[in-house]
Structures are given as C-alpha cells and as structure tokens.
CSV table of C-alpha atoms and ligand atoms in Angstrom, one decimal:
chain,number,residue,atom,x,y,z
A,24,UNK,CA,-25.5,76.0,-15.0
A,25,UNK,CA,-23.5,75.0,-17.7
A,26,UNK,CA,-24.6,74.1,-20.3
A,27,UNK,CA,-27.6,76.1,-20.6
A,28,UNK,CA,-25.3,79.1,-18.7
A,29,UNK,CA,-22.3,79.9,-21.5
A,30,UNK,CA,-20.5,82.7,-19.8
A,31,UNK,CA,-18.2,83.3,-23.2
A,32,UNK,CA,-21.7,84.2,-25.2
A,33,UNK,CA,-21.5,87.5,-24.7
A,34,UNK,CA,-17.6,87.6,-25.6
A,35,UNK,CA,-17.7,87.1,-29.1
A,36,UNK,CA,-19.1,90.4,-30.9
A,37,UNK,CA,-16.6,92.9,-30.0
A,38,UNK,CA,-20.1,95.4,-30.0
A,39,UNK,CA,-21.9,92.9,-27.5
A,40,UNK,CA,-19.1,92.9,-25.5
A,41,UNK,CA,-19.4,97.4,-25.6
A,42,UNK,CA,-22.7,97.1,-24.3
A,43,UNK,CA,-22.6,95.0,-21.6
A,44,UNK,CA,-19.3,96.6,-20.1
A,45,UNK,CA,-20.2,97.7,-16.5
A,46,UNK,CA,-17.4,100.4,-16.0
A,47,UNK,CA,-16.9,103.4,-18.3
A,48,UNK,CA,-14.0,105.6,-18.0
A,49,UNK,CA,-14.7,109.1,-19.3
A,50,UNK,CA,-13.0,112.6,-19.8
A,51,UNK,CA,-15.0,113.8,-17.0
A,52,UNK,CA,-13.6,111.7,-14.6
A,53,UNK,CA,-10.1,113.0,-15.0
A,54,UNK,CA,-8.2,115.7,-12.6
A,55,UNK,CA,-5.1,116.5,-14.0
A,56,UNK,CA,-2.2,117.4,-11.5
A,57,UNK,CA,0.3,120.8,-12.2
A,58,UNK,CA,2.9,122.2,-10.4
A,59,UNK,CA,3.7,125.6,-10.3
A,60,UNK,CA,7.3,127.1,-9.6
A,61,UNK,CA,7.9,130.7,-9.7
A,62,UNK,CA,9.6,132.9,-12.6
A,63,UNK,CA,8.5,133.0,-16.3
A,64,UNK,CA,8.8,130.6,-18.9
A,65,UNK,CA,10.5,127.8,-17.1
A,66,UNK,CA,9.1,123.9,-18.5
A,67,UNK,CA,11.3,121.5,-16.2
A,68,UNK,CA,10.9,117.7,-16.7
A,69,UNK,CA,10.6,116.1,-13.1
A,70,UNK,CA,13.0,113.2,-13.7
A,71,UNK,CA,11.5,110.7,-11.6
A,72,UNK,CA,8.5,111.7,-13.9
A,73,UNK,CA,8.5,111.5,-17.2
A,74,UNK,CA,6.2,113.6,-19.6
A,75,UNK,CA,5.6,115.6,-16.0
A,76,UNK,CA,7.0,119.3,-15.5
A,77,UNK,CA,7.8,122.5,-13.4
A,78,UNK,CA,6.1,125.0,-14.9
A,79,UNK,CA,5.9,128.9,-14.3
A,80,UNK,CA,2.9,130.8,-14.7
A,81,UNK,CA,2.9,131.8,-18.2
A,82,UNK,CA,3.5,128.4,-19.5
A,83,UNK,CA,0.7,126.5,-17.1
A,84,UNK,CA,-2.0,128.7,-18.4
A,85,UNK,CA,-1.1,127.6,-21.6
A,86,UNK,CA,-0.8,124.2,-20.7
A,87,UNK,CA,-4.4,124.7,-18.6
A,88,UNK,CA,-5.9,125.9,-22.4
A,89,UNK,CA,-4.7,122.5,-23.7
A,90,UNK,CA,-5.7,120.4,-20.7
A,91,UNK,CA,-9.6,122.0,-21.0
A,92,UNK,CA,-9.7,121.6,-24.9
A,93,UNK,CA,-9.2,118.1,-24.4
A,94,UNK,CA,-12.5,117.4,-22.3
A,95,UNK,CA,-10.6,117.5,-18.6
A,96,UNK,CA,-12.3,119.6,-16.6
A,97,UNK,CA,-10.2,119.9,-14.1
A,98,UNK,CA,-6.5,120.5,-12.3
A,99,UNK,CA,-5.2,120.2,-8.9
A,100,UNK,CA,-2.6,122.7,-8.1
A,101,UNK,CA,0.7,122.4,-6.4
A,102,UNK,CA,3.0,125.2,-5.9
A,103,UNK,CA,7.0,125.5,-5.2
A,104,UNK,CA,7.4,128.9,-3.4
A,105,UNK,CA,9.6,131.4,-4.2
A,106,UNK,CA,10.8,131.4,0.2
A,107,UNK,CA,10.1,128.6,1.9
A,108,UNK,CA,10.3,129.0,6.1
A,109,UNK,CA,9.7,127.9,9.7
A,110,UNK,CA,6.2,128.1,9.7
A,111,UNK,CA,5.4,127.7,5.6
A,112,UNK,CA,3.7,131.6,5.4
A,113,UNK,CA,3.5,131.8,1.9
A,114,UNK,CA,0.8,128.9,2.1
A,115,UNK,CA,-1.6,131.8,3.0
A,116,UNK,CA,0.1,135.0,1.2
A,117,UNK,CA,-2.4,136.6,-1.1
A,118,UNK,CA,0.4,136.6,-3.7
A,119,UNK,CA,1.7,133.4,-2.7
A,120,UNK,CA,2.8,130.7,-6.0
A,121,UNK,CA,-0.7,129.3,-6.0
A,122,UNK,CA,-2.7,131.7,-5.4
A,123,UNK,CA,-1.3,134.1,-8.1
A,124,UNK,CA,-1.4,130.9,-10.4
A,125,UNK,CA,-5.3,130.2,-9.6
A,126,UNK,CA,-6.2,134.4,-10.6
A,127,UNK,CA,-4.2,133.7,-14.1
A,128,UNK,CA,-5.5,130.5,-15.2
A,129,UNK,CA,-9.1,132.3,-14.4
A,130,UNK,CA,-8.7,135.1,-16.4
A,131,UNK,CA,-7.8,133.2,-19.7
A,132,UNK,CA,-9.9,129.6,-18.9
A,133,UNK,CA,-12.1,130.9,-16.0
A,134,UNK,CA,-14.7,127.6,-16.8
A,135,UNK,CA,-11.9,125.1,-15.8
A,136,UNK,CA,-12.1,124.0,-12.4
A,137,UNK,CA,-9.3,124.7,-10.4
A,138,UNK,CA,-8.8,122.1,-7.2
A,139,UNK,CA,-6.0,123.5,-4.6
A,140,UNK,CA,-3.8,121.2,-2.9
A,141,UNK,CA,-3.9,122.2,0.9
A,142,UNK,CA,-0.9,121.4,3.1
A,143,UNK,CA,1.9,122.9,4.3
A,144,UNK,CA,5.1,120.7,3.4
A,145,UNK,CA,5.7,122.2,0.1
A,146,UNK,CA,6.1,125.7,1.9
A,147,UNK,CA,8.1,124.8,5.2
A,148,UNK,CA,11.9,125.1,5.1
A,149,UNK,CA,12.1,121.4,6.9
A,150,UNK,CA,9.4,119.6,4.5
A,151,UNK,CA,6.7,119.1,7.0
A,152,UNK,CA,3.0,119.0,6.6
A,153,UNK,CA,2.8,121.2,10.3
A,154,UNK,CA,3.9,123.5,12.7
A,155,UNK,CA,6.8,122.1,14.5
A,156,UNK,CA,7.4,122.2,18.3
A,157,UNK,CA,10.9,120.0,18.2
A,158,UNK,CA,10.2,116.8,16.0
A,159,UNK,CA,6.3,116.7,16.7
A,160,UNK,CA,3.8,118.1,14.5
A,161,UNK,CA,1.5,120.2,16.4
A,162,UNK,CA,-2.0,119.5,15.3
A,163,UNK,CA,-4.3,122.5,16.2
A,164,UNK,CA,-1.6,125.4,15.3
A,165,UNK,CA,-1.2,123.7,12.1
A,166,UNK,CA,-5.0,123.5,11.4
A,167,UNK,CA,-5.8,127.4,12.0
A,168,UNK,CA,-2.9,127.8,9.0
A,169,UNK,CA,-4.8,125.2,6.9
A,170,UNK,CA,-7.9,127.3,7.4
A,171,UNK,CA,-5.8,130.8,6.2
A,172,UNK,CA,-4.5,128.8,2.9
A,173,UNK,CA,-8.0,127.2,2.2
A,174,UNK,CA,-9.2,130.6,2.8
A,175,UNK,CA,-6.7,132.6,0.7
A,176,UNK,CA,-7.1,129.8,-2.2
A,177,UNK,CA,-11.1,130.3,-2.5
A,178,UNK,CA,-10.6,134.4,-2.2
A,179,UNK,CA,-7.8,134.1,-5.4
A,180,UNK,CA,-10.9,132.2,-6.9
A,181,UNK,CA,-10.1,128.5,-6.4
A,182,UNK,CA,-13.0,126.2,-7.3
A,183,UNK,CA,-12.7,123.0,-5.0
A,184,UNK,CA,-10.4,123.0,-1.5
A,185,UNK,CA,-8.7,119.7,-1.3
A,186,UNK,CA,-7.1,119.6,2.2
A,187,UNK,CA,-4.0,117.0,2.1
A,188,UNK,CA,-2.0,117.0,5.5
A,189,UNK,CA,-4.2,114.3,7.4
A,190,UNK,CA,-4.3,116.9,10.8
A,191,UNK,CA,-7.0,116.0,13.0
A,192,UNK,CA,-10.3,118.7,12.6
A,193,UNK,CA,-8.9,119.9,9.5
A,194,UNK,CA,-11.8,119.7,7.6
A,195,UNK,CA,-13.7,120.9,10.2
A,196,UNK,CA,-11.8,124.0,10.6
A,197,UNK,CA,-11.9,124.9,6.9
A,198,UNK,CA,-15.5,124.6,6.2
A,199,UNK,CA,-15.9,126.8,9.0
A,200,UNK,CA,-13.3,129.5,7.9
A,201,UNK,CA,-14.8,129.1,4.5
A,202,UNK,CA,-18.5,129.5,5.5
A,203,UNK,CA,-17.3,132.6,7.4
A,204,UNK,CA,-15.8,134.2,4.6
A,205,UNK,CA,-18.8,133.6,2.6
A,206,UNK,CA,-17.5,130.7,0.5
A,207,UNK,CA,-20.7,128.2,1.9
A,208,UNK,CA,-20.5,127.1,-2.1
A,209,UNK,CA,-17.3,125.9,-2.2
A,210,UNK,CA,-16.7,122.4,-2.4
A,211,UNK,CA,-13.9,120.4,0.2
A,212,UNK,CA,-12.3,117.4,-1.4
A,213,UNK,CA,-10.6,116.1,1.7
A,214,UNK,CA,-7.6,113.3,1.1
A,215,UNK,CA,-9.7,111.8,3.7
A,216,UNK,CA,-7.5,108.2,3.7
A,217,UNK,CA,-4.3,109.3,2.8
A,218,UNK,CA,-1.6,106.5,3.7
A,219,UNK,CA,2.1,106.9,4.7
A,220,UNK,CA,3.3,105.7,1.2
A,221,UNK,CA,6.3,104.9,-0.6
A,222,UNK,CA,4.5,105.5,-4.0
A,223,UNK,CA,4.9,108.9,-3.1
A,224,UNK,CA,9.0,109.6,-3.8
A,225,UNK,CA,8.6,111.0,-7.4
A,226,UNK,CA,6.1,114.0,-5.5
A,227,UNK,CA,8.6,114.6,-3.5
A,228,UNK,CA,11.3,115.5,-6.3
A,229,UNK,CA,8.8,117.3,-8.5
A,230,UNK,CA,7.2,119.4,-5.5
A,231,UNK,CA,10.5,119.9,-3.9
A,232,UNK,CA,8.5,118.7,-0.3
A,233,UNK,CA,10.7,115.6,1.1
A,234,UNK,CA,11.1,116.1,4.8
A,235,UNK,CA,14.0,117.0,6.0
A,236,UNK,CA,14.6,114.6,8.7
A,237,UNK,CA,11.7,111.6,10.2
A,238,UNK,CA,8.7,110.9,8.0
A,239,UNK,CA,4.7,111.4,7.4
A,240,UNK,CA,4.1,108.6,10.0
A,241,UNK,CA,2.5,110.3,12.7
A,242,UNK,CA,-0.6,111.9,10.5
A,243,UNK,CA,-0.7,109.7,7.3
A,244,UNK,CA,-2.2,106.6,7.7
A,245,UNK,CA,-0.3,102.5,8.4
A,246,UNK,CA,-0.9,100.7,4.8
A,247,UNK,CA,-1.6,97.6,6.5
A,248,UNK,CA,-5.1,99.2,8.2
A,249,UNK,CA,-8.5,99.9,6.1
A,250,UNK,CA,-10.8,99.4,9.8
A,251,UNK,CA,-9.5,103.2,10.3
A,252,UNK,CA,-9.7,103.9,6.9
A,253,UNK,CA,-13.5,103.9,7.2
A,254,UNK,CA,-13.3,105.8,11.1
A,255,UNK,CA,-10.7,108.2,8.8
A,256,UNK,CA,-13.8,108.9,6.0
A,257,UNK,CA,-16.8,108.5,8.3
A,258,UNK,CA,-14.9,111.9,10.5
A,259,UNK,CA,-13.8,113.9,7.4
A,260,UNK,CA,-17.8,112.8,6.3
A,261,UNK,CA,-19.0,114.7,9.6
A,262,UNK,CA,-17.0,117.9,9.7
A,263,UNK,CA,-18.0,118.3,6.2
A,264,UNK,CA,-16.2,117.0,3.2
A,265,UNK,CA,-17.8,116.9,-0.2
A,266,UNK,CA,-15.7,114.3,-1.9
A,267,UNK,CA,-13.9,111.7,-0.4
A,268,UNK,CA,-10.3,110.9,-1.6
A,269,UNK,CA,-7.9,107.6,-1.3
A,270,UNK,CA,-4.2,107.8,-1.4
A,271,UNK,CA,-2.7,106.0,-3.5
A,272,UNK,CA,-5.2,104.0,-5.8
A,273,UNK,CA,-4.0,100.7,-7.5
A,274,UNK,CA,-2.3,99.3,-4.2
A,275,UNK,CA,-5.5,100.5,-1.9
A,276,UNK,CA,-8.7,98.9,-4.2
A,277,UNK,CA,-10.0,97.7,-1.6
A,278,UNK,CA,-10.3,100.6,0.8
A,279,UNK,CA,-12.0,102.3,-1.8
A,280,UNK,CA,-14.6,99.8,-2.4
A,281,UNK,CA,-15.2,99.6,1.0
A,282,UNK,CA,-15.7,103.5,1.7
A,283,UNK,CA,-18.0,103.6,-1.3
A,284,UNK,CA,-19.9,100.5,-0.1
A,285,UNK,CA,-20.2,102.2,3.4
A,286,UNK,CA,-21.1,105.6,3.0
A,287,UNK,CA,-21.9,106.0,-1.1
A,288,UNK,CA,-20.3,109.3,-1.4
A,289,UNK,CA,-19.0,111.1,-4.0
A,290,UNK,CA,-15.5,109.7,-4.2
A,291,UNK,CA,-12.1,110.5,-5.8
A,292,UNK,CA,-8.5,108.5,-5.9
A,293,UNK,CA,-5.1,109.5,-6.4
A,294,UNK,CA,-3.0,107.4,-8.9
A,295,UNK,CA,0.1,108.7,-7.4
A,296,UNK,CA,3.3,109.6,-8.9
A,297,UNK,CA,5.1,106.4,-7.9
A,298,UNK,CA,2.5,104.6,-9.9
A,299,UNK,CA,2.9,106.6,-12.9
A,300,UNK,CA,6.7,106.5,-12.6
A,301,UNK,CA,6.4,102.3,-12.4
A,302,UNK,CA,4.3,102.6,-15.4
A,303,UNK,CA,6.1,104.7,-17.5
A,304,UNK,CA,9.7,103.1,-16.3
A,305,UNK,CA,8.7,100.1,-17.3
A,306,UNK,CA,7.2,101.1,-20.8
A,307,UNK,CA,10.2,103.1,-21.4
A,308,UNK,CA,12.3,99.2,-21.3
A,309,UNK,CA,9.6,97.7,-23.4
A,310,UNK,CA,8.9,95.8,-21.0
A,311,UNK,CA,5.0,96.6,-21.0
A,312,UNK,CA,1.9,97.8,-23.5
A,313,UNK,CA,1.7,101.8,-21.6
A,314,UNK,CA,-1.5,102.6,-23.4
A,315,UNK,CA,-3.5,99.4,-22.3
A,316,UNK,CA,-1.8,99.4,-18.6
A,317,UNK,CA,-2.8,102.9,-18.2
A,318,UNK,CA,-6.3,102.3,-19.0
A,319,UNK,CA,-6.5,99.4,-17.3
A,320,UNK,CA,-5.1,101.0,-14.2
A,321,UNK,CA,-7.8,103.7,-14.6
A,322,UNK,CA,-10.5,101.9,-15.5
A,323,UNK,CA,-9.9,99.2,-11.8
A,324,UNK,CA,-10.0,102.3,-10.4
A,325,UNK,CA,-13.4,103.3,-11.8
A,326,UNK,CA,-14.3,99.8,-11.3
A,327,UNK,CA,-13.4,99.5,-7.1
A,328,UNK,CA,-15.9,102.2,-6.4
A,329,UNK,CA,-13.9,105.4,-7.7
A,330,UNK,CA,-15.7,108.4,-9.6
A,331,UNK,CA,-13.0,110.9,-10.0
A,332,UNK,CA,-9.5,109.8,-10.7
A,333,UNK,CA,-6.1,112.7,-9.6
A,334,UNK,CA,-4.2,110.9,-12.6
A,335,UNK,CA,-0.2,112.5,-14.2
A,336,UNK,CA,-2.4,110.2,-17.2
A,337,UNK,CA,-5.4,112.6,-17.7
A,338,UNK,CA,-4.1,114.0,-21.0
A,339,UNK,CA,-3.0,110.6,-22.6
A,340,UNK,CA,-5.9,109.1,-21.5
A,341,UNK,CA,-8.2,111.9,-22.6
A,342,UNK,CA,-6.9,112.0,-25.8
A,343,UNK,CA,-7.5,108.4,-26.2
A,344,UNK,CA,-11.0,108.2,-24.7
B,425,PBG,C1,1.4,116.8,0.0
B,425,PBG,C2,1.0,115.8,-1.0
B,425,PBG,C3,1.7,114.7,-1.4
B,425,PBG,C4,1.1,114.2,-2.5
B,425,PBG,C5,-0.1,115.0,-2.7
B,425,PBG,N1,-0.1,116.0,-1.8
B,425,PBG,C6,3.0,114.1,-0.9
B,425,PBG,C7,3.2,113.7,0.5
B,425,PBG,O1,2.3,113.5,1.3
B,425,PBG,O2,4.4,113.5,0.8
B,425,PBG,C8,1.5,113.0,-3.2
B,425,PBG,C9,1.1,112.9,-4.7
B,425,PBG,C10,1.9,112.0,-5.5
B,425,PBG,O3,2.7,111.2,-5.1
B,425,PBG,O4,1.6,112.0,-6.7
B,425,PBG,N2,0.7,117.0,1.1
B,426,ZN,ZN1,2.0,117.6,3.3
C-alpha cells in the first residue's frame, strides 16, 4: 500500500524498466505472409496493401532469401492459380501455383519453413471455401479435397499444413490423409477460431478470393461469440491440430487469452490484412507513429496469450527487433 508500495519505482531507469518487461517480441515469433501468382518476374503492389505484392516464382524465392536472412523463420503461402473452376482442382494438382512455389523456395532456402494455406476459395471460379451444391457449401465433399491439397502440399515438401476453410472434421480428415501418406511428422496449424470478419477485404483483393455472391457466414465464426470459440479449439484440439490459430488478432484479445488459459497450447494469431491496411492508411496521413503502433500491435498480441504471430509486419518488425 502506498506509500511503502511505489508502483513508478521501477519506471525510472530505462534498463530496470528492460528487465522487468513481461512480454518479449522476437524474430522467432514472426510468420510472414506471400502470395504467389503465376508467370515470371511479376512484383504487383496489392493496393489495398501497401508494401504487400503479387509475386511470381522467381521473384518470391528471392524475396524468401531476404525474409530468412532477417531472422523469420517462416512464410505462409497463398497462391492465385493460373485456372480457377467449379470445384477449385488446382488446389490438389501436383503442379498447382503452390505446390510448384513450395519445391522452388526448397531448393534455394530448403531450412525456411514453409506453412501452406489450405482452403479452397482462392481456386474456385465463384470464391468459395467448398464444394457447392446451389448456394450451400457442402461440408464432407469439401473436406476429402482439403485432405488431397494438404496431402499434395506436404508431398511438394511443405513444412506445416495450416487448414483455413473452418469445414467441420477438417482437421480430422487431414491428419488422417497425412498419416497415411507417411507424413505422421508434419505439423497441422489449424485456423481453429476463424471469424466471419470484415478485417479481411484487403485478402480478398490481393488473393483474388472474394465470393462471388453471399458470404463466409455459414462456416466462419459470429464475432460477437468466444463460448464457441473455445468448443471451436477444444474440436480442432481433438482431431489433432498442433497449433491453434485466432482470426483476426487485435479486435479478438480476448479469445485468445482465453484459449491459451483453457487449453495452454501452442498458439498462433493472424494480424490480418485489414489491420495492416488501418495501420499503414493511417501512417500514410500522419496521422499515427507506424513503427511504435506496429510493435505495439504485436507485442498485445504476444501479451494476450499469443506465441506465433501471421503478420504483412514480419520484415519491418524483424529488422527493427
Ligand atoms: C482464405 C483465407 C483468408 C485469409 C486467410 N486465409 C480470407 C477469407 O477467409 O476470406 C485472410 C487473411 C487476411 O485478411 O490477411 N481461406
Ligand atoms: Zn477460404
């Protein structure tokens, strides 16, 4: 009690203040975010995204070179296809977008881990995350093609599976396609509490993937619930995730504190690109510090319970940290 008790003691010395901070952001947190569109040398700004591009092949293993020299250790693919259809069947080609961009950026950087983005919406010719029967999404057809992309990202050599569409079973149906294939090592990073968000518009320009009529309503989650957010991990948990992802991060702090509170498992969030965009619009007007909002952004990440951030950041806060 005051005034034995001075709170502001420890705030003086800028070096007391170092060694008694409780969250550290570091380089090793960091998973940076590409997107992969087919052809060569092509380097497209996303305009809704600043500092954010399109990239072919040729230039994103160069890019990957820079990303792992500066201490991230890892990416998260997402590809544009060269045909998009009915039934989004380049998800699973062996020389679909991603999986010919995964065997490059392993033959020049092969320690970098390489995370795959699992969904369909970026590869259907209507912009859905499923197989369509009218306007629904059909939830078991949709989850034996998850199973042949996770399956054909792990055989072109992908490192981490990171299954985004929110079906039912998904990650059920993936380890077990995995494990049958032989690929019991490989890690599932499931966007376990994913929610229908509006922070997600900038995506949908830079992976080409808006839908083409309806929304993600009927398999992301409401943003006003975090009880199913927990019934959401604790399933993923069961079939067999590894890693636990929220979706997006700054607006959903408390959902992951509670998920790490519940079930203490390794845990990721996804600063999403409507959060960078808000960021970088508004330090574009002057209107705020970018460097200091981005770490602080990060670091009440780190701080609600998260141990891997998905961040369009990584390199500017790498190079910083
Ligand atoms: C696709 C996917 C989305 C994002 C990651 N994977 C978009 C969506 O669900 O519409 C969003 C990422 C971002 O906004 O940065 N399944
Ligand atoms: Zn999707």
């Amino acid at each position: 009690m005051y005034p034995t008790t001075r709170l502001r003691r420890l705030r003086y010395n800028p070096l007391i203040r170092e060694m008694i901070k409780e969250t550290h952001l570091h380089k090793t947190d960091l998973i940076y975010p590409l997107f992969v569109v087919p052809g060569k040398n092509i380097k497209k700004e996303v305009k809704s995204m600043p500092g954010v591009f399109q990239m072919s092949i040729d230039i994103l293993v160069e890019e990957c070179k820079e990303i792992f020299q500066l201490g991230i250790p890892a990416v998260i693919l997402f590809g544009i296809p060269e045909h998009k259809d009915e039934t989004g069947s380049e998800a699973y080609s062996p020389d679909g977008i991603i999986q010919q961009a995964i065997r490059s950026i392993k033959l020049s950087i092969k320690d970098l881990v390489v995370i795959t983005d699992v969904c369909l919406c970026e590869y259907t010719s209507h912009g859905h995350c499923g197989i369509l029967k009218g306007e629904e999404i059909l939830n078991d057809e949709t989850v034996s093609v998850l199973a042949k992309e996770a399956v054909s990202h792990a055989e072109a050599g992908a490192d981490i599976i990171a299954p985004s569409d929110m079906m039912d079973g998904r990650v059920w149906a993936i380890r077990k396609a995995l494990d049958y294939k032989g690929f019991t090592n490989i890690p599932i990073m499931s966007y376990a509490v994913k929610y229908a968000s509006g922070y997600y518009g900038p995506f949908r320009d830079a992976a080409e993937s808006a839908p083409s009529f309806g929304d993600r309503k009927s398999h992301q989650m409401d943003i006003a619930n975090s009880e199913e957010a927990l019934r959401e991990a604790e399933s993923d948990i069961e079939e067999g995730a590894d890693i636990i992802m929220v979706k997006p991060a700054g607006a959903y702090l408390d959902v992951i504190r509670r998920i790490k509170d519940k079930f203490g498992m390794p845990m990721a969030a996804y600063q999403v690109s409507g959060e960078y965009a808000m960021i970088k619009a508004a330090a574009q007007n002057g209107w705020i510090d970018e460097k200091r909002i981005m770490i602080e952004s990060l670091i009440s990440i780190k701080r609600a319970g998260a141990d891997l951030i998905l961040t369009y950041y990584a390199k500017e806060a790498a190079k910083l940290l």
